[in-house]
Short mmCIF file of C-alpha atoms and ligand atoms in Angstrom, two decimals:
data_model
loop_
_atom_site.label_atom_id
_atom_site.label_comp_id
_atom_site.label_asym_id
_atom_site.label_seq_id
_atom_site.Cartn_x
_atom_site.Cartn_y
_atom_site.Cartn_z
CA UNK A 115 -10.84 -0.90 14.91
CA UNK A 116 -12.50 -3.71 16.60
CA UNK A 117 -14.93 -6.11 14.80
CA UNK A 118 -18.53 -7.70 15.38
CA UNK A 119 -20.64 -9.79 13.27
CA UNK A 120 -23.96 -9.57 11.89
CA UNK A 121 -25.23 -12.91 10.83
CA UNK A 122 -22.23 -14.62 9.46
CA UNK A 123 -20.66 -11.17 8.36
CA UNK A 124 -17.85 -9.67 10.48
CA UNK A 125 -18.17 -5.75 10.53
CA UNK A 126 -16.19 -2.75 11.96
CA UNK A 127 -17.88 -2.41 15.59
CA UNK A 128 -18.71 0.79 14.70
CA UNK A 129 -20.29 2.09 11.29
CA UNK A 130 -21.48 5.12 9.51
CA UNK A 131 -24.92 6.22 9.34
CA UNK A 132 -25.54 8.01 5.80
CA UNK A 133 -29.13 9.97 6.99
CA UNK A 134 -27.43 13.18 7.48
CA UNK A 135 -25.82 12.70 3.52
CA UNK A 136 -29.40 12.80 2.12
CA UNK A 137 -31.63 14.54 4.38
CA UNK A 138 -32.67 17.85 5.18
CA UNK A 139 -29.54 20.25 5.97
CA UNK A 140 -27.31 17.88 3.53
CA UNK A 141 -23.78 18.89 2.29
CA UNK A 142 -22.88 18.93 -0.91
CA UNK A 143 -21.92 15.44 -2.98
CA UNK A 144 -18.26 16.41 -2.61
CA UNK A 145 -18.54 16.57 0.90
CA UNK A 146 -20.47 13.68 1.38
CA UNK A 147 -18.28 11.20 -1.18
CA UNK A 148 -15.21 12.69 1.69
CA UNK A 149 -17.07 11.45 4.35
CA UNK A 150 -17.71 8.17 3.47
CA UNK A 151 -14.16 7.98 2.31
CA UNK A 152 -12.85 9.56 5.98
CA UNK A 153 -15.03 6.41 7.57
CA UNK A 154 -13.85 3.63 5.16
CA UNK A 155 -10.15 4.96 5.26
CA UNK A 156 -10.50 4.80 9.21
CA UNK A 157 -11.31 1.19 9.39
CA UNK A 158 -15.83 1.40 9.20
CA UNK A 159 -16.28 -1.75 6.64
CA UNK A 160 -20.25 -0.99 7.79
CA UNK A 161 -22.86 1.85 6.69
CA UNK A 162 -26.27 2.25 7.17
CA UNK A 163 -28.53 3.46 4.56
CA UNK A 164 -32.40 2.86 3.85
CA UNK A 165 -34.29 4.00 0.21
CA UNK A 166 -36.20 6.95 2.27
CA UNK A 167 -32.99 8.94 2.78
CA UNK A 168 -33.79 11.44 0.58
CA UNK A 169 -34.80 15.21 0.85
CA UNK A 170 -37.16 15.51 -2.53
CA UNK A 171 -39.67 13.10 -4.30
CA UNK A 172 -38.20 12.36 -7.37
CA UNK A 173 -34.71 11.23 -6.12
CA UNK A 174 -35.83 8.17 -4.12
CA UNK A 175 -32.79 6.30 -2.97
CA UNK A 176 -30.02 9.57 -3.07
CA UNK A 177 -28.34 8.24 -0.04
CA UNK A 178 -28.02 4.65 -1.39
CA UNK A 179 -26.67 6.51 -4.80
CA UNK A 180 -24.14 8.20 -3.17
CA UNK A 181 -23.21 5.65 -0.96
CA UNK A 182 -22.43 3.25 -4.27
CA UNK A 183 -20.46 6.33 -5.93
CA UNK A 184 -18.33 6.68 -3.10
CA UNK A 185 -17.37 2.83 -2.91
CA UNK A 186 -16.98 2.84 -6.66
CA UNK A 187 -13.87 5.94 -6.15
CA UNK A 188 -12.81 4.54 -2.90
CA UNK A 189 -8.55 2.68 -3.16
CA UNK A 190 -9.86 -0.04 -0.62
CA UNK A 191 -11.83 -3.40 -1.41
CA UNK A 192 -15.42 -2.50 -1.35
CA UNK A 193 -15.63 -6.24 -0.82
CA UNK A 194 -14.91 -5.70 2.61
CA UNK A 195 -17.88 -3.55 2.93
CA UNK A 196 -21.16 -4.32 4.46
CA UNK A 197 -23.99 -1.87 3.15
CA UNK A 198 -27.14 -2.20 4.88
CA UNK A 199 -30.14 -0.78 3.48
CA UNK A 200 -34.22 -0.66 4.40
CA UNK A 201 -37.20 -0.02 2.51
CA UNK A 202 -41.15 0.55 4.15
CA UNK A 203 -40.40 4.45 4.70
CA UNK A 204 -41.47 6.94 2.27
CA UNK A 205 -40.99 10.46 1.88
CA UNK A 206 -43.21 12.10 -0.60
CA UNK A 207 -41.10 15.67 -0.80
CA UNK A 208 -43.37 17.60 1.56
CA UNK A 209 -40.64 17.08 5.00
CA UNK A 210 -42.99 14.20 5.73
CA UNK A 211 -42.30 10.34 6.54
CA UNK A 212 -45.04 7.84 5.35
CA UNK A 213 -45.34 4.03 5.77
CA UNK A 214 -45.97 1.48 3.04
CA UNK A 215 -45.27 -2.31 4.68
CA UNK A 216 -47.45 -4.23 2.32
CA UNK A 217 -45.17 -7.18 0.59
CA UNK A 218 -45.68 -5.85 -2.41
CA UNK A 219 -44.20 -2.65 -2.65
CA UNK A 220 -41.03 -4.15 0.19
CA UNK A 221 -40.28 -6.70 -2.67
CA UNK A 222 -40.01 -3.92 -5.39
CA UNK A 223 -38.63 -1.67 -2.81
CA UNK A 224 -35.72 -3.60 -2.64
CA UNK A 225 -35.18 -4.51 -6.05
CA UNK A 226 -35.03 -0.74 -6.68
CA UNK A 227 -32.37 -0.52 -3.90
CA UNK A 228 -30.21 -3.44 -5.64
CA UNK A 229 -30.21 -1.82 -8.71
CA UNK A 230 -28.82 1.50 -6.59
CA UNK A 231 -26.33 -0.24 -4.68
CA UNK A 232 -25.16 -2.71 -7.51
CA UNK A 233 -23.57 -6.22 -6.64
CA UNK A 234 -25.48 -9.34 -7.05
CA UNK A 235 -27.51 -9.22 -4.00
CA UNK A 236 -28.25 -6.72 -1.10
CA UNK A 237 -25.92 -7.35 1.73
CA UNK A 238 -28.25 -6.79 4.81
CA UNK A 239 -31.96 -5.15 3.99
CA UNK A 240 -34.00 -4.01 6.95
CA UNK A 241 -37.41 -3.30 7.15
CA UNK A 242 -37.53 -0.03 8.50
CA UNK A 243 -40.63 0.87 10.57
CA UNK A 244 -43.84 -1.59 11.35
CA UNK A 245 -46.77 -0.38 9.11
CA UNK A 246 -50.24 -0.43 11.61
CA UNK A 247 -52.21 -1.01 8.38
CA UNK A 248 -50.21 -4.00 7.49
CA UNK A 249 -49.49 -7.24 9.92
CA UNK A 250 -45.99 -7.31 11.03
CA UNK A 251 -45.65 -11.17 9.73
CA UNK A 252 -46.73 -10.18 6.65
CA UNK A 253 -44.26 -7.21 5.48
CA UNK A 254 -41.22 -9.17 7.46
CA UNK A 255 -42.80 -12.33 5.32
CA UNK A 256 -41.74 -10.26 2.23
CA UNK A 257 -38.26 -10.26 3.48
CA UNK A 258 -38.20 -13.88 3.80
CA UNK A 259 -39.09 -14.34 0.14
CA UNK A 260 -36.34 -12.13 -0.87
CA UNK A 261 -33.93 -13.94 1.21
CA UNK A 262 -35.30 -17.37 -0.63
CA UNK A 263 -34.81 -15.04 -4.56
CA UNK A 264 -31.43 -14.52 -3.56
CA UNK A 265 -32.31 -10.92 -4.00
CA UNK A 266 -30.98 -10.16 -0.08
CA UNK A 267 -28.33 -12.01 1.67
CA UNK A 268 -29.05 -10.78 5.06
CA UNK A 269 -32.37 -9.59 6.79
CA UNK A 270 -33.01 -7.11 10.11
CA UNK A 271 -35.63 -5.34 11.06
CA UNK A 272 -36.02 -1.53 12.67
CA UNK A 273 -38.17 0.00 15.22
CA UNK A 274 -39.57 -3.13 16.31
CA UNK A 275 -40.68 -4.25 20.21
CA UNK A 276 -39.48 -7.40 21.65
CA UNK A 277 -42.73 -8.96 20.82
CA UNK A 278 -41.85 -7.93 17.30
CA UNK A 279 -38.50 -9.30 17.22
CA UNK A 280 -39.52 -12.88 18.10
CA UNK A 281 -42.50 -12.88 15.79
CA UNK A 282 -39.52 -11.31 12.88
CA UNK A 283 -37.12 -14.18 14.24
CA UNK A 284 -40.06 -17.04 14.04
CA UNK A 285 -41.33 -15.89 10.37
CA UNK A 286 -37.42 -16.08 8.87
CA UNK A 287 -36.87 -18.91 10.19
CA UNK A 288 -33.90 -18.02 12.57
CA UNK A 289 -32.70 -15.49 9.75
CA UNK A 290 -32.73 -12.27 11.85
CA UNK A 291 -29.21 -11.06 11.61
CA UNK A 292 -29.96 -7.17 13.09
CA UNK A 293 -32.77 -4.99 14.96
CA UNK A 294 -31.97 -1.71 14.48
CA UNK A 295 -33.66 0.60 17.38
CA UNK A 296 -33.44 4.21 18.50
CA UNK A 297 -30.76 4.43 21.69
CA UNK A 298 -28.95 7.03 23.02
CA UNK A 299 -27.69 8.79 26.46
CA UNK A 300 -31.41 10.38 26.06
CA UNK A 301 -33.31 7.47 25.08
CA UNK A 302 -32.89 4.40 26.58
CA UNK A 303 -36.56 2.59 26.22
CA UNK A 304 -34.72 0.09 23.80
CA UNK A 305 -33.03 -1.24 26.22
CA UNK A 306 -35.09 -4.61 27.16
CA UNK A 307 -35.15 -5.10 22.69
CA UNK A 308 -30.81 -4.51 23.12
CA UNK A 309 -31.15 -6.97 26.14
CA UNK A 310 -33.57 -9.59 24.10
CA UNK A 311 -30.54 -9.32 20.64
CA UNK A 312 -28.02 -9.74 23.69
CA UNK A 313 -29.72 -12.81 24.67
CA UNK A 314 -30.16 -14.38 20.71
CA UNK A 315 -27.06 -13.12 19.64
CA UNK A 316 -28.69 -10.68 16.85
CA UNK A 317 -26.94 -7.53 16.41
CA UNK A 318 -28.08 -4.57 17.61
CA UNK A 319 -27.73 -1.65 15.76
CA UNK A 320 -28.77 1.96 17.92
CA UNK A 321 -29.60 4.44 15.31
CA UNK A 322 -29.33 8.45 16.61
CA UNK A 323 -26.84 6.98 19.03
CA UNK A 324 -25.71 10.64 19.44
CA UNK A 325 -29.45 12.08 20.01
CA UNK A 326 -29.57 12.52 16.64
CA UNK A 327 -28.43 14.78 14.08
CA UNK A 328 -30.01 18.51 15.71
CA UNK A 329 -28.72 17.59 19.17
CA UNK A 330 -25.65 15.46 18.80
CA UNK A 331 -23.38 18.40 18.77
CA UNK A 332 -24.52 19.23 21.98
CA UNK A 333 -25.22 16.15 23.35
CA UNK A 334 -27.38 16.62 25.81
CA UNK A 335 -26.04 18.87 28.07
CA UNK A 336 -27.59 17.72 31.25
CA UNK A 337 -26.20 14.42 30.73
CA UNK A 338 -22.74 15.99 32.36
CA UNK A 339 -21.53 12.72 33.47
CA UNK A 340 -20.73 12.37 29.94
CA UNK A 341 -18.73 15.42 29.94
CA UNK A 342 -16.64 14.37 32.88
CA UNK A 343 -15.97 11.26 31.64
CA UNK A 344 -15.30 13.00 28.08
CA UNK A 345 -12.81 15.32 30.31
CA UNK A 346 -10.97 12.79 32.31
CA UNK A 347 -9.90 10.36 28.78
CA UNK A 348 -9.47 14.38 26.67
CA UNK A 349 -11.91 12.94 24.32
CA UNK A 350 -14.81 14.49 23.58
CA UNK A 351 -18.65 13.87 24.97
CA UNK A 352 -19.44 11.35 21.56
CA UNK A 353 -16.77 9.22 21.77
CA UNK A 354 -17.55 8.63 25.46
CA UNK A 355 -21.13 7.58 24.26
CA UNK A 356 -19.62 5.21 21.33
CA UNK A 357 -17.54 3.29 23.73
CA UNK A 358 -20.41 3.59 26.65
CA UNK A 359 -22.66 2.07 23.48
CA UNK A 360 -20.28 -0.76 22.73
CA UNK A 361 -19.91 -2.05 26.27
CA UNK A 362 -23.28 -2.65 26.55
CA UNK A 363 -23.34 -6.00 24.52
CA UNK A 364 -21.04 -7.51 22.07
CA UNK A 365 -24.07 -7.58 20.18
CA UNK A 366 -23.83 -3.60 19.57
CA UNK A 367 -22.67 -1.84 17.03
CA UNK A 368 -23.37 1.64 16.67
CA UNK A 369 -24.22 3.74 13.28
CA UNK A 370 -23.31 7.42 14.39
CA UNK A 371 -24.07 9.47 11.16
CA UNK A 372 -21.96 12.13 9.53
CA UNK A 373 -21.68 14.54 6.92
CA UNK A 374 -17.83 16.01 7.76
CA UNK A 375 -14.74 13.43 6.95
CA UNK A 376 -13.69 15.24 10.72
CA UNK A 377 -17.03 13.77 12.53
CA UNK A 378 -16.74 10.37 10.59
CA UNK A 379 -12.97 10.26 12.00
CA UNK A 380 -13.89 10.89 15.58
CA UNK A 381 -16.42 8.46 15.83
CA UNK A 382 -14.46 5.68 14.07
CA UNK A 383 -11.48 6.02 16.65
CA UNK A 384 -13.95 6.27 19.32
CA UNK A 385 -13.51 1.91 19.90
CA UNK A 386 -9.95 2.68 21.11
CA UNK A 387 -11.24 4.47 24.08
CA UNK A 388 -11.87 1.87 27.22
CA UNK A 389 -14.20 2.91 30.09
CA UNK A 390 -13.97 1.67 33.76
CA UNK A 391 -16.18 -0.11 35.62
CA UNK A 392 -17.21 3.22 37.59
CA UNK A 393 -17.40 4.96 34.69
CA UNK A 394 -19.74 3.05 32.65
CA UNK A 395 -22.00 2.76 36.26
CA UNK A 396 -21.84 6.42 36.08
CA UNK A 397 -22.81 6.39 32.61
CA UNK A 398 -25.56 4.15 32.97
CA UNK A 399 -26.74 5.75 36.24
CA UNK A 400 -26.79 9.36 34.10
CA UNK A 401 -29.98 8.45 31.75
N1 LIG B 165 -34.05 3.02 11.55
C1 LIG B 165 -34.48 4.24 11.74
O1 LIG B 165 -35.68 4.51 11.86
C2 LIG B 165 -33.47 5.35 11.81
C3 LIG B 165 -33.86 6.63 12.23
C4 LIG B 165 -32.88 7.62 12.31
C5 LIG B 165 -31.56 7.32 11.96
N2 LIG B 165 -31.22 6.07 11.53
C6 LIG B 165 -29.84 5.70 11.17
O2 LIG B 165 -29.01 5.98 12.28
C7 LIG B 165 -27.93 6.81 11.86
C8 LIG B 165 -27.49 7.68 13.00
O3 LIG B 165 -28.53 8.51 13.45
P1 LIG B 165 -28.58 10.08 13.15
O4 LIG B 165 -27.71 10.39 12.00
O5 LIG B 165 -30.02 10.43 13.09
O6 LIG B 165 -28.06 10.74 14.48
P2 LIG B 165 -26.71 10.68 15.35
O7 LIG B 165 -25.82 9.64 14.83
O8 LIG B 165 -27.12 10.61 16.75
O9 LIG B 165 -26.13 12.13 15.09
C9 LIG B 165 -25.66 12.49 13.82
C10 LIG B 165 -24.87 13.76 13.94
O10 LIG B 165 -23.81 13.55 14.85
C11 LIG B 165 -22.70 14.32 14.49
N3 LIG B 165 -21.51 13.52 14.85
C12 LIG B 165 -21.21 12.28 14.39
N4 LIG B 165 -20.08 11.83 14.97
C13 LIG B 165 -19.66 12.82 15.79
C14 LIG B 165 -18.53 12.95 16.64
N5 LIG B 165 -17.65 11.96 16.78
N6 LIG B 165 -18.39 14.12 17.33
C15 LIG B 165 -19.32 15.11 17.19
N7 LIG B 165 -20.40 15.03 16.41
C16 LIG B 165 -20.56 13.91 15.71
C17 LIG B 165 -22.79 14.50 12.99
O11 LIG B 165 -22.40 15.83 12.70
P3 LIG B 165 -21.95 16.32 11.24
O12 LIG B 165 -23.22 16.27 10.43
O13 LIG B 165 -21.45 17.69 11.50
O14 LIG B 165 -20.96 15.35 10.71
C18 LIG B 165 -24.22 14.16 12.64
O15 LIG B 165 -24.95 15.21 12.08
C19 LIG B 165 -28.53 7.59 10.69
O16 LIG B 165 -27.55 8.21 9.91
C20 LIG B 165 -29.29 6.49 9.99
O17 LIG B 165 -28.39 5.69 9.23
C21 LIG B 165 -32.17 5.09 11.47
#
């Protein structure tokens, strides 16, 4: 497994995104506590989480539980595990995804998430999705505090523009360690924010990096340059897209989720796979 950093932290280059753990269509706890295990076991020291990964109201934070249980049964040092969480998403039980950025409720937000993921601090907190009823310097302000309370160790945001990310980067004071932004074979508009983290050194973390979790299976199938690449290394279509992903930028580091040990596996060897020139032309030519 090859590394990265984020901030000051060094990080497998590729994690594991716990969404599909918590959300709707979720495997049992079993199956997820395997999965986790499957990634840590083949080298991921990095997994994404946020308090909002969870299916029903009452159980606020399921993914972030889970993710704690399995780190707390797992042989390896946990210590060499970078959990990232993100609060200012909401799901009130309905299917639905609402937005709270107001300071207030980030700041409690992630006090609740501590107390989930345990440890003396959170190791990188995100906030997950700019709220239109709230200024952006304000919620990312809130992050700042809890960097200065020692509550956070590391702060990133998600979803944000390039205007965003230099207005995040100016109210921390330098301390943006990660943007995390939708990119994939099928959606490429975050490509001038992965060109601006590129440029500031900030890690940049493409979430659904497999078209997410209804169409990664299939992965697009009109992308076929991704099947003839998959084809020509007898890999398959995904791990061509990892390793297409981490070419892009030192900076990346992609978060494909999972809920089978066998898809968590896949993805985590998918670093050892090295592209040509033509091929990643080809690749980039195919969006
Ligand atoms: N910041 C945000 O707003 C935001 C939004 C969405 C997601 N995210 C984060 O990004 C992560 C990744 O996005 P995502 O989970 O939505 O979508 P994704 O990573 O594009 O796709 C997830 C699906 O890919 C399948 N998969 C994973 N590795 C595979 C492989 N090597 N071969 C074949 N199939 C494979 C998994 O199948 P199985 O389920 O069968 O294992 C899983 O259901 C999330 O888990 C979450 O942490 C963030």
């Amino acid at each position: 497994m090859q590394n990265r950093q984020i901030g000051q932290r060094t990080v497998s280059a590729i994690g594991l995104g716990g969404m599909p753990m918590s959300i709707e269509g979720r495997p049992d706890r079993d199956r997820s506590v395997a999965t986790i295990h499957a990634a840590l076991d083949s080298g991921v020291t990095f997994i994404d989480s946020a308090d909002a990964y969870h299916l029903h109201a009452d159980e606020v934070g399921h993914n972030e539980s889970l993710i704690a249980e399995a780190l707390g049964s797992w042989g390896g040092d946990r210590d060499d595990v970078l959990v990232a969480t993100k609060s200012g998403h909401l799901r009130p039980g309905d299917g639905s995804w609402t937005l709270d950025g107001s300071p207030e409720y980030l700041k409690e937000a992630a006090k609740a998430s501590l107390s989930r993921l345990g440890g003396d601090a959170i190791g990188l907190h995100q906030f997950h999705r700019p709220d239109p009823d709230v200024p952006y310097a304000e919620s990312v302000g809130a992050l700042a505090d809890l960097l200065d309370e020692g509550v956070i160790r590391m702060a990133g945001v998600s979803n944000a523009s390039a205007d965003q990310i230099r207005e995040a980067l100016e109210v921390l004071g330098g301390r943006l360690v990660s943007v995390q932004n939708q990119f994939s074979p099928s959606f490429r508009s975050s490509e001038p924010e992965l060109r601006l983290c590129d440029e500031l050194g900030v890690a940049f973390l493409p979430w659904s990096p497999l078209g997410g979790i209804t169409n990664a299976a299939e992965l697009t199938p009109s992308l076929s340059a991704f099947a003839e690449v998959a084809e020509a290394h007898d890999v398959s279509p995904q791990q061509v897209t990892i390793a297409w992903l981490l070419a892009k930028s030192p900076v990346v580091i992609p978060i494909p989720g999972s809920s089978r040990p066998e898809t968590a596996q896949a993805s985590a060897v998918a670093g050892d796979l090295t592209l040509t020139a033509d091929e990643l032309a080809a690749l980039d030519a195919a969006g």
